[in-house]
mmCIF file of C-alpha atoms and ligand atoms in Angstrom:
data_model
loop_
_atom_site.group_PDB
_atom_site.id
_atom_site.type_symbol
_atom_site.label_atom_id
_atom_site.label_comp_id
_atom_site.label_asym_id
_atom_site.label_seq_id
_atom_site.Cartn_x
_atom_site.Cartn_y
_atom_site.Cartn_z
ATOM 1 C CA UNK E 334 146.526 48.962 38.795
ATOM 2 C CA UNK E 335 143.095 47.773 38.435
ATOM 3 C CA UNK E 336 139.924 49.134 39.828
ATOM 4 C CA UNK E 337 138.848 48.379 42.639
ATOM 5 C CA UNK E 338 135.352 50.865 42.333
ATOM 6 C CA UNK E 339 133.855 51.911 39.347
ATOM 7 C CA UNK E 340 131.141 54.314 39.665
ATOM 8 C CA UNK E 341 129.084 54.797 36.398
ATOM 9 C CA UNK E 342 126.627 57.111 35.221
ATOM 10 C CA UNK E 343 124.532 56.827 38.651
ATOM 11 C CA UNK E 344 121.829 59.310 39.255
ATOM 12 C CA UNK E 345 119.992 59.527 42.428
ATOM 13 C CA UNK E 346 117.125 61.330 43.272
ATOM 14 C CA UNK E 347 114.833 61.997 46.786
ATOM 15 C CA UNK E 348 111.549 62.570 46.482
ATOM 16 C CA UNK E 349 110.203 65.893 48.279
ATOM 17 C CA UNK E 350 106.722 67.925 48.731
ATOM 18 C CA UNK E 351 108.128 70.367 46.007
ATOM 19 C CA UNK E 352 109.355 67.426 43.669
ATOM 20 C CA UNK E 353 111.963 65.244 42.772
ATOM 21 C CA UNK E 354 115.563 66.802 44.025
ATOM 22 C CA UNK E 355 118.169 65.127 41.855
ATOM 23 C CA UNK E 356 120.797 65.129 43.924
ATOM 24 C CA UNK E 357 123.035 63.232 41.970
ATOM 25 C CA UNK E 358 123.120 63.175 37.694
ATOM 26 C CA UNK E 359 125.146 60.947 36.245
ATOM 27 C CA UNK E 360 128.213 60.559 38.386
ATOM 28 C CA UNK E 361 131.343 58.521 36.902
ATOM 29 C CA UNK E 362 134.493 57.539 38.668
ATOM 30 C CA UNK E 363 137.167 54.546 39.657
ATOM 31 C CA UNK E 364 139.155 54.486 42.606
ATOM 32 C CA UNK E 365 141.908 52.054 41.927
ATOM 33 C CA UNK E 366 143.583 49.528 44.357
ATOM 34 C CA UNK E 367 145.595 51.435 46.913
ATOM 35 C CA UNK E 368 144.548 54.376 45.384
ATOM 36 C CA UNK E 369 143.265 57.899 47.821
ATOM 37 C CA UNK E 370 140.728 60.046 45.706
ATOM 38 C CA UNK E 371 139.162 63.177 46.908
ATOM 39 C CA UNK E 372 135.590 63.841 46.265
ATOM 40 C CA UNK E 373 135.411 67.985 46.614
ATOM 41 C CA UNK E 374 132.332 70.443 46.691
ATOM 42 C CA UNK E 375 130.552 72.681 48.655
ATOM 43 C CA UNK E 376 127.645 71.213 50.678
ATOM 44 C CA UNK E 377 124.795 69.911 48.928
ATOM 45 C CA UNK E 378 126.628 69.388 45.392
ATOM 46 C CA UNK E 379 125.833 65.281 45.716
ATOM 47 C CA UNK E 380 128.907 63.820 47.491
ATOM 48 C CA UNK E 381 127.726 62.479 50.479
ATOM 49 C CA UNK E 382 124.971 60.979 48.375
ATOM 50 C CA UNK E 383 127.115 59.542 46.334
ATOM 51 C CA UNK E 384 129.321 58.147 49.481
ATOM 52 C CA UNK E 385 125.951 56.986 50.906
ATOM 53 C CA UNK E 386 125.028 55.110 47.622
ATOM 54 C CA UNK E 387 127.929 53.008 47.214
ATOM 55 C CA UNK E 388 127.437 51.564 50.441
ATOM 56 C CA UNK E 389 123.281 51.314 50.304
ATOM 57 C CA UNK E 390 122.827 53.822 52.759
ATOM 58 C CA UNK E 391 120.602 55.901 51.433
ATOM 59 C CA UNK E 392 116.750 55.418 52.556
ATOM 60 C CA UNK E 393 114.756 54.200 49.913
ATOM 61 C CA UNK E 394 111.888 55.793 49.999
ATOM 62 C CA UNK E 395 112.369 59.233 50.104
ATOM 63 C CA UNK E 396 115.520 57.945 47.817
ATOM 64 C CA UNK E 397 115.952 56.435 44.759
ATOM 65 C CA UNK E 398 118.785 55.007 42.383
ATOM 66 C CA UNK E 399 117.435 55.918 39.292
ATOM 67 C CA UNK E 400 120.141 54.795 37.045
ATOM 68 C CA UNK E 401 123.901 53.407 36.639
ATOM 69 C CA UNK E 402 126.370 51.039 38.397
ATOM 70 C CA UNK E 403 128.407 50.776 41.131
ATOM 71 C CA UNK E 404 131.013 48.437 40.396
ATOM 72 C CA UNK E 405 133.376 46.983 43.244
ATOM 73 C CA UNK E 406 135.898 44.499 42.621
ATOM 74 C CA UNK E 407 133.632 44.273 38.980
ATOM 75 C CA UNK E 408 130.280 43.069 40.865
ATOM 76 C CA UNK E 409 127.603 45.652 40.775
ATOM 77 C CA UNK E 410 126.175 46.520 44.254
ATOM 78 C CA UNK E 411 122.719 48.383 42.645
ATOM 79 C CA UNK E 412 121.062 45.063 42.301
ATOM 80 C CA UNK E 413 122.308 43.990 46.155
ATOM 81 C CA UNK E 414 120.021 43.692 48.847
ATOM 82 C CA UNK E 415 120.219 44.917 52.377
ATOM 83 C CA UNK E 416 120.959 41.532 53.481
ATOM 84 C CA UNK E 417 123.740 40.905 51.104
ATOM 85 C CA UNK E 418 125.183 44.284 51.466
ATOM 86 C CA UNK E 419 125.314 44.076 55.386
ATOM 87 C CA UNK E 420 127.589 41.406 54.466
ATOM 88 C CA UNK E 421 129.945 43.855 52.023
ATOM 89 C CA UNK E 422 129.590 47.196 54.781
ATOM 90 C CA UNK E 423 132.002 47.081 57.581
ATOM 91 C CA UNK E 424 133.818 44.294 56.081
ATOM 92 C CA UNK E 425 134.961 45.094 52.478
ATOM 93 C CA UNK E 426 134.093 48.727 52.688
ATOM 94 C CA UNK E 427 134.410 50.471 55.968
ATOM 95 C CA UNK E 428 133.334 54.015 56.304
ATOM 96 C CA UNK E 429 133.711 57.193 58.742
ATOM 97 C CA UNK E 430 131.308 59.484 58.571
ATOM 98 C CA UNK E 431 131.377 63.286 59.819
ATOM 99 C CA UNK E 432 129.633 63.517 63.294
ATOM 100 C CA UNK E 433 131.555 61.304 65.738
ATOM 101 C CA UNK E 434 129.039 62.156 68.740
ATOM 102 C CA UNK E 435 125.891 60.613 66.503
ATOM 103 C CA UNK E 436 127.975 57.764 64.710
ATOM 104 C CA UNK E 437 128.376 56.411 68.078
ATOM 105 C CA UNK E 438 125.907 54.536 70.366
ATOM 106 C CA UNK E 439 125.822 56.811 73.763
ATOM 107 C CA UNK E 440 124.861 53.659 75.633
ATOM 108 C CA UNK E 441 127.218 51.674 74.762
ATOM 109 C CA UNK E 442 130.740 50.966 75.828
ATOM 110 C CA UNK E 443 133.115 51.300 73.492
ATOM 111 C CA UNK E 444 134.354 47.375 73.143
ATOM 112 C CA UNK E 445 130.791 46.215 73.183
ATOM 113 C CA UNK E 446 130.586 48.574 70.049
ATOM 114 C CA UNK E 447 134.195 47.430 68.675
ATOM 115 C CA UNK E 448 133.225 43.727 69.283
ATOM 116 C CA UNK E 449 129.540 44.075 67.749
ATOM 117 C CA UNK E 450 131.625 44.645 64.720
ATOM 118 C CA UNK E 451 134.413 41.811 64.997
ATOM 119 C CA UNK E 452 131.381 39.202 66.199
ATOM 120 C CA UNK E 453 129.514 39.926 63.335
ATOM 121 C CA UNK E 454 131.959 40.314 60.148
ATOM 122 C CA UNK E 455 134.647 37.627 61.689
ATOM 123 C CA UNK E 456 132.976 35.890 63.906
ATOM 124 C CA UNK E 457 135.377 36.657 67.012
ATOM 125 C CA UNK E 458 134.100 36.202 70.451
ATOM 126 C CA UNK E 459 136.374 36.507 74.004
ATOM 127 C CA UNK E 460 139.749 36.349 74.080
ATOM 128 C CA UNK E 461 140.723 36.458 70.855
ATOM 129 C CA UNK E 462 138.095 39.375 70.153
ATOM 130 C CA UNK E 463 139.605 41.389 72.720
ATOM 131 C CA UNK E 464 143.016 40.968 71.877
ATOM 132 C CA UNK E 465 141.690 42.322 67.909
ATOM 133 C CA UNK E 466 139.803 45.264 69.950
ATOM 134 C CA UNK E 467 143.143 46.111 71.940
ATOM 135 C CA UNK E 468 145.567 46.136 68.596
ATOM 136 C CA UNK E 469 142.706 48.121 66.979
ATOM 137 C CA UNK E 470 142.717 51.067 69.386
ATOM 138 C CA UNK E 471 146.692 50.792 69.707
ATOM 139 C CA UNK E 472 146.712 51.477 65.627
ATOM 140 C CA UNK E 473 144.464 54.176 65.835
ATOM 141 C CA UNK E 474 146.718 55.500 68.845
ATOM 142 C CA UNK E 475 144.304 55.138 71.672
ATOM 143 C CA UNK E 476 146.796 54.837 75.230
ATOM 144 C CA UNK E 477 145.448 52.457 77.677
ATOM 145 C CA UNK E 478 143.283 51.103 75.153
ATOM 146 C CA UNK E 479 142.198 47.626 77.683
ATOM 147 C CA UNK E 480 141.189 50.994 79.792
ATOM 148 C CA UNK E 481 139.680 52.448 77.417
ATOM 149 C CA UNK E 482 137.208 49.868 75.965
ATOM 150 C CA UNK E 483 135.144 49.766 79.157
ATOM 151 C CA UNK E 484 134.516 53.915 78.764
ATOM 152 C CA UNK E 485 131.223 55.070 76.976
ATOM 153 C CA UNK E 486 131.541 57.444 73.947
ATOM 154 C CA UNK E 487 131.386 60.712 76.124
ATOM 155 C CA UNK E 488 134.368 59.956 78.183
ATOM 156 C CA UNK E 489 136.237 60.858 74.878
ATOM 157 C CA UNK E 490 137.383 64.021 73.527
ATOM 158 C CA UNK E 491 135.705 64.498 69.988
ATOM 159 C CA UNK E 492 139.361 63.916 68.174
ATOM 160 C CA UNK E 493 139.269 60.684 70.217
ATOM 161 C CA UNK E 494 136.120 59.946 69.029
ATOM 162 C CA UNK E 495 136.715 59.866 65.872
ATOM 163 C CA UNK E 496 139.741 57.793 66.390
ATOM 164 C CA UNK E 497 137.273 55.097 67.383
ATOM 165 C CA UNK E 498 134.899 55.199 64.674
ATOM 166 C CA UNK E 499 138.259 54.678 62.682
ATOM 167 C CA UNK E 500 139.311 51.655 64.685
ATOM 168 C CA UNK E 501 135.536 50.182 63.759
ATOM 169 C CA UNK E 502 135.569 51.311 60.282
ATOM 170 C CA UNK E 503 139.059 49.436 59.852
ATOM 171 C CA UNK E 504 137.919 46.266 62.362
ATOM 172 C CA UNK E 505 137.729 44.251 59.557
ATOM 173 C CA UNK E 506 140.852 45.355 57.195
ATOM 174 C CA UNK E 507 137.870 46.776 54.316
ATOM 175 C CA UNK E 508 139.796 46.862 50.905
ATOM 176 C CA UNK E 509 138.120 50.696 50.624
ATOM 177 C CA UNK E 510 137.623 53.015 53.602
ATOM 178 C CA UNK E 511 134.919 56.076 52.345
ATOM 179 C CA UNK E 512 135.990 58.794 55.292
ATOM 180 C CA UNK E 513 133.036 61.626 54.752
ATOM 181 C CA UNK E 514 134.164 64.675 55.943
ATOM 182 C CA UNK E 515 136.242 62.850 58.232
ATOM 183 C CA UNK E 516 137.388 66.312 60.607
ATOM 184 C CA UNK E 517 135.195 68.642 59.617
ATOM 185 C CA UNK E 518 133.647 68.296 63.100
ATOM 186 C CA UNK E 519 137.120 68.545 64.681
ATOM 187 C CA UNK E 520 138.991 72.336 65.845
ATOM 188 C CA UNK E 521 142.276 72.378 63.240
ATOM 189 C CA UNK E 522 145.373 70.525 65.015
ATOM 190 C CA UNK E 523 142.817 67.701 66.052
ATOM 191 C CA UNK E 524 141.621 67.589 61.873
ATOM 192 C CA UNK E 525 145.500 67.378 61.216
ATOM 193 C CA UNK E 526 145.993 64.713 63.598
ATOM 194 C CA UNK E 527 143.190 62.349 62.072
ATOM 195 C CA UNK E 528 144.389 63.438 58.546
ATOM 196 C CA UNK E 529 148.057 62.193 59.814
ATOM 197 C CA UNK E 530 146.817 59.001 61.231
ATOM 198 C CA UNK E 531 144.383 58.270 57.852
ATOM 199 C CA UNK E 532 147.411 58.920 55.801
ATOM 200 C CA UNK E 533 149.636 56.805 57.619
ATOM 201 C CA UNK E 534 146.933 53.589 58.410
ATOM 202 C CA UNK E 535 146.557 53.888 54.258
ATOM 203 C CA UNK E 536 150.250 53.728 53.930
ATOM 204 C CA UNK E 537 150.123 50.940 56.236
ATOM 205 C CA UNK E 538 147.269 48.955 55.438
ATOM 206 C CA UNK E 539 147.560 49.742 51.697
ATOM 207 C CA UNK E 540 143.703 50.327 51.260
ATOM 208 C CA UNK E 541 141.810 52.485 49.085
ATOM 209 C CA UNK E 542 140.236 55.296 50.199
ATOM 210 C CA UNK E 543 137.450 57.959 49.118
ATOM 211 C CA UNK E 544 138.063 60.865 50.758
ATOM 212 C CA UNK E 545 134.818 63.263 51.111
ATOM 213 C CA UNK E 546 135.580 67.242 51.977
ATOM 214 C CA UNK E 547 134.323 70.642 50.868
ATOM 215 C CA UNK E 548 137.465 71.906 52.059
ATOM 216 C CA UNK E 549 140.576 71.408 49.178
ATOM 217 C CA UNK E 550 142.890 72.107 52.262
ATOM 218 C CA UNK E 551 142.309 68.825 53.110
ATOM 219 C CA UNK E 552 142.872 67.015 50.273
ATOM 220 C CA UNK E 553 146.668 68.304 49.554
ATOM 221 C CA UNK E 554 149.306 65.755 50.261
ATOM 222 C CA UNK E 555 147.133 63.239 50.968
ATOM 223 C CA UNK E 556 145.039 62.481 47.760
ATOM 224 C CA UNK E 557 146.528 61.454 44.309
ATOM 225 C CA UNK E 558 143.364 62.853 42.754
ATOM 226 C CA UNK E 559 140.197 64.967 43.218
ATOM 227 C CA UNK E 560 136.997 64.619 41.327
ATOM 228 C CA UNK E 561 135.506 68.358 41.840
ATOM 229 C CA UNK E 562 131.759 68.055 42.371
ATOM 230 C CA UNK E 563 128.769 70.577 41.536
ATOM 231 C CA UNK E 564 125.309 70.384 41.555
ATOM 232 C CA UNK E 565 125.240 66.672 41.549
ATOM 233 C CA UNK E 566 127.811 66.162 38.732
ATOM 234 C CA UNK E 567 131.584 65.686 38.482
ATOM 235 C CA UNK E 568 132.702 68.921 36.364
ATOM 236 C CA UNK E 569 136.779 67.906 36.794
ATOM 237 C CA UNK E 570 138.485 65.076 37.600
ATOM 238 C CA UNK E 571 142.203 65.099 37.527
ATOM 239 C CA UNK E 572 145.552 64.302 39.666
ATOM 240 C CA UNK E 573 145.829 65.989 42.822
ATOM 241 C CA UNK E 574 148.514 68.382 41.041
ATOM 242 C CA UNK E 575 147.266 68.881 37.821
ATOM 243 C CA UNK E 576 143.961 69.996 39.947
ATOM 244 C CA UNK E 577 145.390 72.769 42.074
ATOM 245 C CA UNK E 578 148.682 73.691 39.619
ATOM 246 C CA UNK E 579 146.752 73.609 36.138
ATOM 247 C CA UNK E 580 142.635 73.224 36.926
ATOM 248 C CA UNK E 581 140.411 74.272 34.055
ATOM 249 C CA UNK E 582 136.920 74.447 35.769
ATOM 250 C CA UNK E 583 135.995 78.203 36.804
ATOM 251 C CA UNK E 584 133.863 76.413 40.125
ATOM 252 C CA UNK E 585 137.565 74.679 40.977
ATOM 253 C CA UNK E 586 139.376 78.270 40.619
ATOM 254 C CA UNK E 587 136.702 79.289 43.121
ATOM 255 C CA UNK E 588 137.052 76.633 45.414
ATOM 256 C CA UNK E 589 140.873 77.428 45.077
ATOM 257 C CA UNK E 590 140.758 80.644 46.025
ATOM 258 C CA UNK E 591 138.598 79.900 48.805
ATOM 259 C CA UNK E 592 141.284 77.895 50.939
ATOM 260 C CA UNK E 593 144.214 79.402 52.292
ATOM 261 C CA UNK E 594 147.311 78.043 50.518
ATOM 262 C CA UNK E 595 151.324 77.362 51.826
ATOM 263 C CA UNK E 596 152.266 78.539 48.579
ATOM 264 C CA UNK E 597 150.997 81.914 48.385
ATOM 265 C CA UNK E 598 151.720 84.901 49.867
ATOM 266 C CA UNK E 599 149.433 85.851 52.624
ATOM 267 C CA UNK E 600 148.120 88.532 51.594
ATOM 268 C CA UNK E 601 146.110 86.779 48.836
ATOM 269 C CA UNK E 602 142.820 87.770 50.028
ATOM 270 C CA UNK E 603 140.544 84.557 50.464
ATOM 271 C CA UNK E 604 137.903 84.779 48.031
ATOM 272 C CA UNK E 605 134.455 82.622 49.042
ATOM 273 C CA UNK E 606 132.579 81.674 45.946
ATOM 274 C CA UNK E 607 129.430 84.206 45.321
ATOM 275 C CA UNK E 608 125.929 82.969 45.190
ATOM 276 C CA UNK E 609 124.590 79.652 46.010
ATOM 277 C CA UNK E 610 124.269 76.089 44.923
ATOM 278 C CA UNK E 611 121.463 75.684 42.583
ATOM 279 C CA UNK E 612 118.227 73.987 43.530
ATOM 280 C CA UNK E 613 118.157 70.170 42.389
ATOM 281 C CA UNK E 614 114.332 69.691 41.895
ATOM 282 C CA UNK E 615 114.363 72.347 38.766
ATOM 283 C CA UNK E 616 118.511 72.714 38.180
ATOM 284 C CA UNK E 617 119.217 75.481 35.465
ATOM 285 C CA UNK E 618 119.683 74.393 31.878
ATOM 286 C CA UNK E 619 122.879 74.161 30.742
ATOM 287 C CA UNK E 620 125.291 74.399 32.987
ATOM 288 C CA UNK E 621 124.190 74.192 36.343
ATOM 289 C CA UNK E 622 127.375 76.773 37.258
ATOM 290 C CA UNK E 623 126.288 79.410 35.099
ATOM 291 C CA UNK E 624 124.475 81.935 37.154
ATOM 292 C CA UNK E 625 127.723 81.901 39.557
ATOM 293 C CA UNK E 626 130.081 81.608 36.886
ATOM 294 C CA UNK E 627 131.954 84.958 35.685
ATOM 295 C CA UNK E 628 132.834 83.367 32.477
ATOM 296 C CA UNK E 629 129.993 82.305 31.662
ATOM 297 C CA UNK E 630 129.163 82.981 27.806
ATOM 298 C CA UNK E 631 125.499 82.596 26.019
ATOM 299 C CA UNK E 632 126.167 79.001 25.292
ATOM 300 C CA UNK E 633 126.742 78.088 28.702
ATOM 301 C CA UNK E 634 123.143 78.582 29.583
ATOM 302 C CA UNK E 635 121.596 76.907 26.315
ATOM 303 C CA UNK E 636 123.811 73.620 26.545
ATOM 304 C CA UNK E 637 125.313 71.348 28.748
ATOM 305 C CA UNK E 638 129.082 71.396 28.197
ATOM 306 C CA UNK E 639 130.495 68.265 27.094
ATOM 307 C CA UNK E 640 133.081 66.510 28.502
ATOM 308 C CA UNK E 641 136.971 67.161 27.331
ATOM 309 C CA UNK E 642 140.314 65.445 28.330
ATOM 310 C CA UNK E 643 142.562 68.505 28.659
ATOM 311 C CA UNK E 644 145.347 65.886 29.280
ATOM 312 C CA UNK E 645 145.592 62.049 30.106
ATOM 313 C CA UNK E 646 143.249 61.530 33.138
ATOM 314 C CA UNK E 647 142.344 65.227 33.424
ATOM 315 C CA UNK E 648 138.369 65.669 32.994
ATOM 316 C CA UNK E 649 136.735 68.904 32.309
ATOM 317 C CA UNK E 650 132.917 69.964 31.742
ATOM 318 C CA UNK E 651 133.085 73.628 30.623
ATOM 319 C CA UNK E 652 132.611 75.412 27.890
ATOM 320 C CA UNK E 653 135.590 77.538 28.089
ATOM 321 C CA UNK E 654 137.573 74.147 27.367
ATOM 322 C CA UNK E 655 135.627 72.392 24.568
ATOM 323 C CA UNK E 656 137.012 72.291 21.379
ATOM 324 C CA UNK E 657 133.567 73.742 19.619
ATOM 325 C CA UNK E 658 134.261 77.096 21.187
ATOM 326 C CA UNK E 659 137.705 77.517 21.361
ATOM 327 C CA UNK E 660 137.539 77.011 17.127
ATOM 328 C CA UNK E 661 134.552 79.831 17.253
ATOM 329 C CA UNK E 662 136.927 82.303 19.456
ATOM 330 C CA UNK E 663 139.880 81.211 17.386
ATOM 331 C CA UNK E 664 137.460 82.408 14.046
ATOM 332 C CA UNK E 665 136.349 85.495 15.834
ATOM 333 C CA UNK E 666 139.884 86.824 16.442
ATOM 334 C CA UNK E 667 141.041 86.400 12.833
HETATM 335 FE FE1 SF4 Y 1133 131.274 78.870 33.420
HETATM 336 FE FE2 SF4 Y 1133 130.262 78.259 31.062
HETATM 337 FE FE3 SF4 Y 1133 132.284 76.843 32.002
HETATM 338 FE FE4 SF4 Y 1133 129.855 76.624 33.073
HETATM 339 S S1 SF4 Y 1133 130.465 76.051 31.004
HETATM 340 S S2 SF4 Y 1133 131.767 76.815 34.171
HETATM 341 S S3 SF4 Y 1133 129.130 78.726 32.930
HETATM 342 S S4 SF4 Y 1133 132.310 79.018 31.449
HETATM 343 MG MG1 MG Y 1134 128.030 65.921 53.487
#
């Protein structure tokens, strides 16, 4: 299947008081057509930044692409303008973002919101608009949804809410949907319910979609493959199985252990990951996991680790799994 993003070596940085926060260093990845990839880390490792990026939504000033492509459907969208990418946003690349109560104008009903977005990317007015706005909220399964479209946002629940933002995200059948942390705001059998109806509008709709959580609960059974995130870079990559069965990054056994599993008996203690996410305007040299890491060896905090394919489409920065030191351990054990 071919690509239809291609993120490559972007960095993006904010400028602060204290200095420049690089909050993302040279990020690569491809979603293919059809294709659901998870982008996991803990808060503040770049992925919302990244998310915001590739549609433009980042303020420029205090941010700042400061190198690399963003490739979609093979036409870069760094060079785009805010005119041509208003164009692009909604239309070919619909997102959800992670507060439903702020993502939505309080003042506005919810069809005048719906049909802001159907007048502006297609052009459909009256009738025909409404009838779009009524099949919309029936997809996202919305009941009384002719009802419904006269409500404001706080005459729905938050699960409800979110629903919505779906139903405008999708308005205009985007070939990618980016869903940032799309039920983190939600209490858990709402977040399952919104995972269910993602999952089966995907299935359905046969988009791509980028799939933004800190939680790798999330991402099981729905994903075909996770690009692990920390400290603004992608330290694995791999299929959804080969992450959570075989994973080769000490920050993704962390993260592992850190989310309750089906799989495992439950009296596996959850383990949260010690210490904290480094700081971005002076990140440590090396690799940026090493002060958390408990495998972390003298090299680790002298050199970056470079990247190794542990198997066909499975990504790995760390140490432990380049070929320079396993050949050094292999030497020291003879
Ligand atoms: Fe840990 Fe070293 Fe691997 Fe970084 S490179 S994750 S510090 S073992
Ligand atoms: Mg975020």
């Amino acid at each position: 299947m071919a690509n239809i993003l291609e993120v490559k070596d972007l960095r993006v940085n904010f400028k602060t008081f204290a200095g420049d926060v690089q909050a993302v260093r040279g990020v690569t990845f491809s979603v293919k057509k059809g294709e659901v990839v998870a982008i996991v880390g803990e808060s503040g490792c770049g992925k919302s930044v990244t998310a915001h990026t590739i549609m433009k939504l980042i303020p420029t000033p205090p941010g700042k692409i400061v190198s690399g492509q963003i490739l979609f459907n093979g036409e870069d969208l760094v060079p785009k303008t805010q005119e041509q990418m208003a164009k692009i946003r909604g239309k070919e690349i619909g997102m959800v973002s992670q507060d439903p109560m702020t993502s939505l104008n309080p003042t506005l009903t919810i069809g005048t919101q719906l049909g802001e977005v159907l007048r502006v990317h297609q052009g459909l007015k009256g009738e025909a608009a409404k009838e779009r706005m009524i099949e919309l909220l029936k997809m996202v399964g919305i009941n009384q949804p002719e009802k419904r479209l006269k409500q404001y946002p706080h005459e729905f629940s938050g699960g409800m809410r979110q629903r919505v933002l779906i139903a405008i995200a999708l308005a205009c059948n985007p070939q990618l949907l980016i869903a940032d942390e799309p039920t983190t705001a939600l209490d858990v059998t709402i977040q399952a319910q919104i995972l269910e109806l993602l999952k089966e509008l995907q299935n359905k709709l046969h988009m791509s979609v980028i799939i933004i959580t800190h939680d790798l609960g999330v991402v099981a059974g729905f994903s075909e493959r996770v690009v692990v995130m920390y400290a603004g870079k992608v330290v694995e990559e791999g299929s959804t199985e080969e992450i959570f069965y075989n994973a080769k990054h000490p920050y993704t056994w962390g993260l592992l252990k850190s989310v309750p599993r089906l799989d495992q008996d439950r009296s596996v203690p959850l383990v949260p990951i010690t210490g904290r996410p480094p700081d971005l305007i002076n990140p440590p040299k090396g690799c940026a996991f090493w002060p958390r890491c408990e495998h972390a060896m003298k090299i680790c905090a002298m050199y970056e680790p470079p990247e190794t394919e542990v198997s066909p489409g499975h990504r790995v920065s760390c140490w432990l799994n380049a070929e320079e030191v396993k050949k050094l351990t292999a030497k020291a054990v003879d």
